[in-house]
Structures are given as structure tokens and as C-alpha cells.
Amino acid sequence: MKITFFSTKPYDKEFFDKVNKDFNFELEYFETHLGPHILNVIEHSDAVCAFVNDTLNAEVLESLSKKGMKYIALRCAGFNNVDLEAAKRLGIRVSRVPAYSPEAVAEHAMAMILTLNRKTHKAYNRVREQNFSLNGLMGFNLYQKTIGVIGTGNIGTAFAKIAKGFGAKILAYDITENQELKDLGIEYVSMDELLSQSDIISLHCPLMDATHHLINKESISKMKENVMLINTSRGGLIDTKAVIDGLKSKHIGYLGIDVYEQEEKLFFRDLSHTIIEDDTIQRLMSFPNVLVTAHQAFFTEEALHQIATSTLTSLSNFEANNEFENPNAVLV
Ligand code: NAD
């Protein structure tokens, strides 16, 4: 099988080449995003391996189908960038990596909380300039604070367990409750209760119609004053303009985002010599209480190894018409 990769970075190539020694697929790598602009480069390929910001809408899928493409393997968990209905209609099988390392993302969410709270990024720079003053660095104890977790799937569950380890009270909201968390004493409450009682809110639900702009003017108005909001899930969960208003009015005290609605024009690239035209991200980055990381929550050695193994295993299963060990890996 020949697999054509898009949005490839050096680390993708390193891990996929290593893992492919057990599969012997033909791998072809492109650095560019997948979208209508690049379809002409694809030749005699059986599968596309795509990432979070690749475009797999009906138009792209139809062109891929005409080129004989049989499989799409997403090397990520979220699949909001794929038109699954179109894939089904065209007979293209689609897989994803449902749970490569939930701890990688959950630990990054906690890293964002600790950084925003204890301001270690500011302390690091300050001390290097021989400024040993503590003014402006005061944080708060996580112990006995209330942390709200929205979405308690693989990542939300891992995050809730970590947060519980700090001695915080954990509130959870999900459309389905996880018994394992209930057994740990984690309480499921309504969304309104979670919003109004939490000192910190961390988002771990997928982006879909029902969750688009879940955090908006109205939901922010229900939150505690000075709340900390963390989003390592998908940018579209947050109405960024409403969050900026919340930061300006000081209703939101801290914001940590690893994902951003318009991230496909920015993230995973070095734009240090470029004029960024996106005024919204520039405004966000101007707040001293906002931490932006560029979709790096998944980025651990363990996760990259697991992503490569799971992606190539799915393609091998498709090809051999095998049963999938984890049915959640198959989307179509
Ligand atoms: P998952 O499918 O295991 O869990 C998602 C949970 O959200 C489920 O329990 C589901 O019931 C719940 N949910 C669905 N609709 C909901 C709603 N309307 N309100 C509340 N909860 C709802 O997924 P996961 O592996 O935990 O991943 C969660 C998300 O994290 C993914 O969708 C992806 O977008 C994001 N993610 C980000 C990174 C990163 O690097 N930043 C990496 C991996 C995944």
C-alpha cells in the first residue's frame, strides 16, 4: 500500500519511518496541508494520512475518490475536519487514533494551569535578568479549589484524576457519565452548576454542532469572577470574541489555550518573520494572563510512537479486512 502524508513535520517522518519497519508500506511525505490546491500531486496512492488542520471536505474527498483513494487515516483523535457522510457515500474508509496518549494532553492541560497560576514562565525570564523580586508572581493553591471538567472521555478522565491528585474538588459534565470517575468521588453536575461553581474550567469534549461556541457570552456570564479557562480540545468550542470581552472586563482571570479557531493559518509553522494579519490572536497574546501554546498538548514521545503504530495498524486492518481491536478507531 502507498500512503501519502500531508502536513508532515520532521518528527512525523521520524516516528512513522521507525514504526513502518514492521509494516513495509510505501510512505510519501508532503509538508503542505491537504486541500484542493494540492490534489494534483497525488498519484497512484491508496491512502491519505492527514492531521488536524487538513481539509477533507466533500470536494476534496470526491477528487481523492476519483484518483482511486480507498482509505483516509487521521493521525489524530478529533475528526471535525472530515466530511464523514461524503466519505461513506464515496466508499472511502476513515480511521483515527482514538486514544493515543490521553495523559499527554491531560498533563499539558495541567501544565497550562500551573504556568498561568504560578507564573513560572515569568519567573524564568525575570531571574535570568537578575531580577529576584516576587512582586506580581503570586498564585493560589489548587488544594481545595473546584475544578470543572467538561467532557470526561479518555482525556477528561485522565485530567480529572490528575486534578484530584492536587486535592481539588472535581465537578464533571458530560452527556454520558463515567462510573470510574464516580467511584473516585467525582461528582457529575449540570453544565450551569459546573460553570457557576468552578474556579478552573477545562474543556475536553469534541467539537461538533452541539459544542460549537459552548463557551460564549452567556456561559461566561454564569462563571465565577476571575475564573481560569483552559482549552486543549478544539478552538471552535470557544467564541474567542466573547472570551476577549470576558478578559477585558476581568470576569475571566486566566486563559490557557492550546487550540484556536483560526489556528490552521498559524499553528505548526515558524512565522517569526511574518506580519500576522489575525488581529484576534494578536489581541489574545497581548494579555498578561493568557497563555497560548500551538496545539502541542499531544506532543510527547509516547504519543507520537502510539500515533504512528495505531495509524499504520488501522491501514493494515483495512487492507486485510481485519476486525479492529479498538472499534472506536473506525469512523467509516
Ligand atoms: P473522547 O471521545 O474519549 O471523549 C469525549 C467526551 O466528550 C465523551 O465522553 C463524550 O461523551 C463527551 N461529549 C460529547 N458531547 C458532549 C457535550 N455536548 N457536552 C459534554 N461532553 C460531551 O475524546 P478524547 O480522546 O477525550 O478527546 C477529547 C478531544 O480532545 C478531542 O475531540 C480532540 O478534539 C481533543 N484533542 C486535542 C489534542 C491536542 O493536542 N490539543 C490531542 C488529542 C485530542
Coordinates of C-alpha atoms and ligand atoms in Angstrom, one line a residue, residues 51-52 76-80 96-102 104-106 108 149-158 173-178 188 191 203-212 214 231-235 237 257-259 263 268 293-299 307 328, ligand 1:
F51 CA -3.7 15.7 10.5
V52 CA -5.9 18.2 12.4
C76 CA -5.2 12.4 15.5
A77 CA -8.2 11.8 17.7
G78 CA -10.6 14.7 16.6
F79 CA -12.3 14.2 13.2
N80 CA -14.2 17.5 12.8
R96 CA -8.5 7.9 13.5
V97 CA -6.3 7.4 16.6
P98 CA -8.9 7.3 19.3
A99 CA -6.7 7.3 22.4
Y100 CA -3.0 7.5 21.7
S101 CA -2.0 9.0 25.0
P102 CA -4.8 10.8 26.9
A104 CA -0.1 13.6 27.2
V105 CA -3.0 16.1 26.6
A106 CA -4.2 15.9 30.2
H108 CA -0.4 19.6 29.2
V149 CA -14.1 19.2 33.6
I150 CA -16.4 19.4 30.5
G151 CA -16.2 16.1 28.6
T152 CA -15.0 13.0 30.6
G153 CA -13.9 10.7 27.8
N154 CA -10.3 9.5 27.6
I155 CA -8.6 12.9 28.1
G156 CA -11.1 14.4 30.5
T157 CA -10.9 11.3 32.7
A158 CA -7.0 11.4 32.8
Y173 CA -20.2 17.4 33.0
D174 CA -20.7 15.0 30.1
I175 CA -23.7 13.6 28.1
T176 CA -22.6 10.2 29.4
E177 CA -21.3 9.7 32.9
N178 CA -18.1 7.7 33.6
Y188 CA -21.4 14.9 37.8
M191 CA -23.5 22.4 32.9
L203 CA -12.6 21.6 28.1
H204 CA -12.3 18.1 26.9
C205 CA -15.3 17.4 24.8
P206 CA -15.1 17.1 21.0
L207 CA -16.1 19.9 18.5
M208 CA -19.4 19.2 16.9
D209 CA -22.6 21.3 16.2
A210 CA -23.8 20.8 19.8
T211 CA -20.5 22.0 21.3
H212 CA -19.6 24.8 18.9
L214 CA -20.0 26.2 24.1
N231 CA -9.0 24.7 26.3
T232 CA -6.8 21.8 24.9
S233 CA -9.7 20.4 22.9
R234 CA -10.6 22.3 19.8
G235 CA -10.7 26.1 19.1
L237 CA -15.5 25.3 21.5
I257 CA -5.5 27.7 25.0
D258 CA -3.6 25.0 23.1
V259 CA -6.1 25.3 20.2
E263 CA -5.3 28.0 14.0
F268 CA 2.8 24.3 13.3
T293 CA 0.6 27.0 23.0
A294 CA 0.4 25.9 19.4
H295 CA -1.5 22.6 19.5
Q296 CA 1.3 20.9 21.4
A297 CA -0.7 19.0 24.1
F298 CA -0.3 15.7 22.2
F299 CA 3.4 16.2 21.6
I307 CA 0.0 7.6 16.8
N328 CA -13.5 3.5 18.0
Ligands
NAD1 P1 -13.4 11.0 23.8 O1 -14.2 10.7 22.6 O2 -12.7 9.9 24.6 O3 -14.2 11.9 24.9 C1 -15.0 13.0 24.5 C2 -16.1 13.1 25.6 O4 -16.9 14.2 25.3 C3 -17.0 11.9 25.7 O5 -17.1 11.4 27.0 C4 -18.3 12.4 25.2 O6 -19.5 11.8 25.8 C5 -18.2 13.9 25.6 N1 -19.1 14.8 25.0 C6 -19.7 14.7 23.7 N2 -20.6 15.7 23.5 C7 -20.6 16.4 24.6 C8 -21.3 17.6 25.0 N3 -22.2 18.1 24.2 N4 -21.1 18.1 26.3 C9 -20.2 17.5 27.1 N5 -19.5 16.4 26.8 C10 -19.7 15.8 25.6 O7 -12.3 12.1 23.3 P2 -10.8 12.4 23.9 O8 -9.8 11.4 23.4 O9 -11.0 12.5 25.4 O10 -10.5 13.8 23.2 C11 -11.3 14.9 23.5 C12 -10.9 16.0 22.5 O11 -9.6 16.4 22.7 C13 -10.9 15.5 21.0 O12 -12.2 15.6 20.4 C14 -9.9 16.4 20.4 O13 -10.6 17.5 19.8 C15 -9.1 17.0 21.5 N6 -7.7 16.6 21.4 C16 -6.7 17.6 21.5 C17 -5.4 17.3 21.4 C18 -4.3 18.4 21.5 O14 -3.2 18.1 21.2 N7 -4.6 19.6 21.9 C19 -5.0 16.0 21.3 C20 -6.0 15.0 21.2 C21 -7.3 15.3 21.3

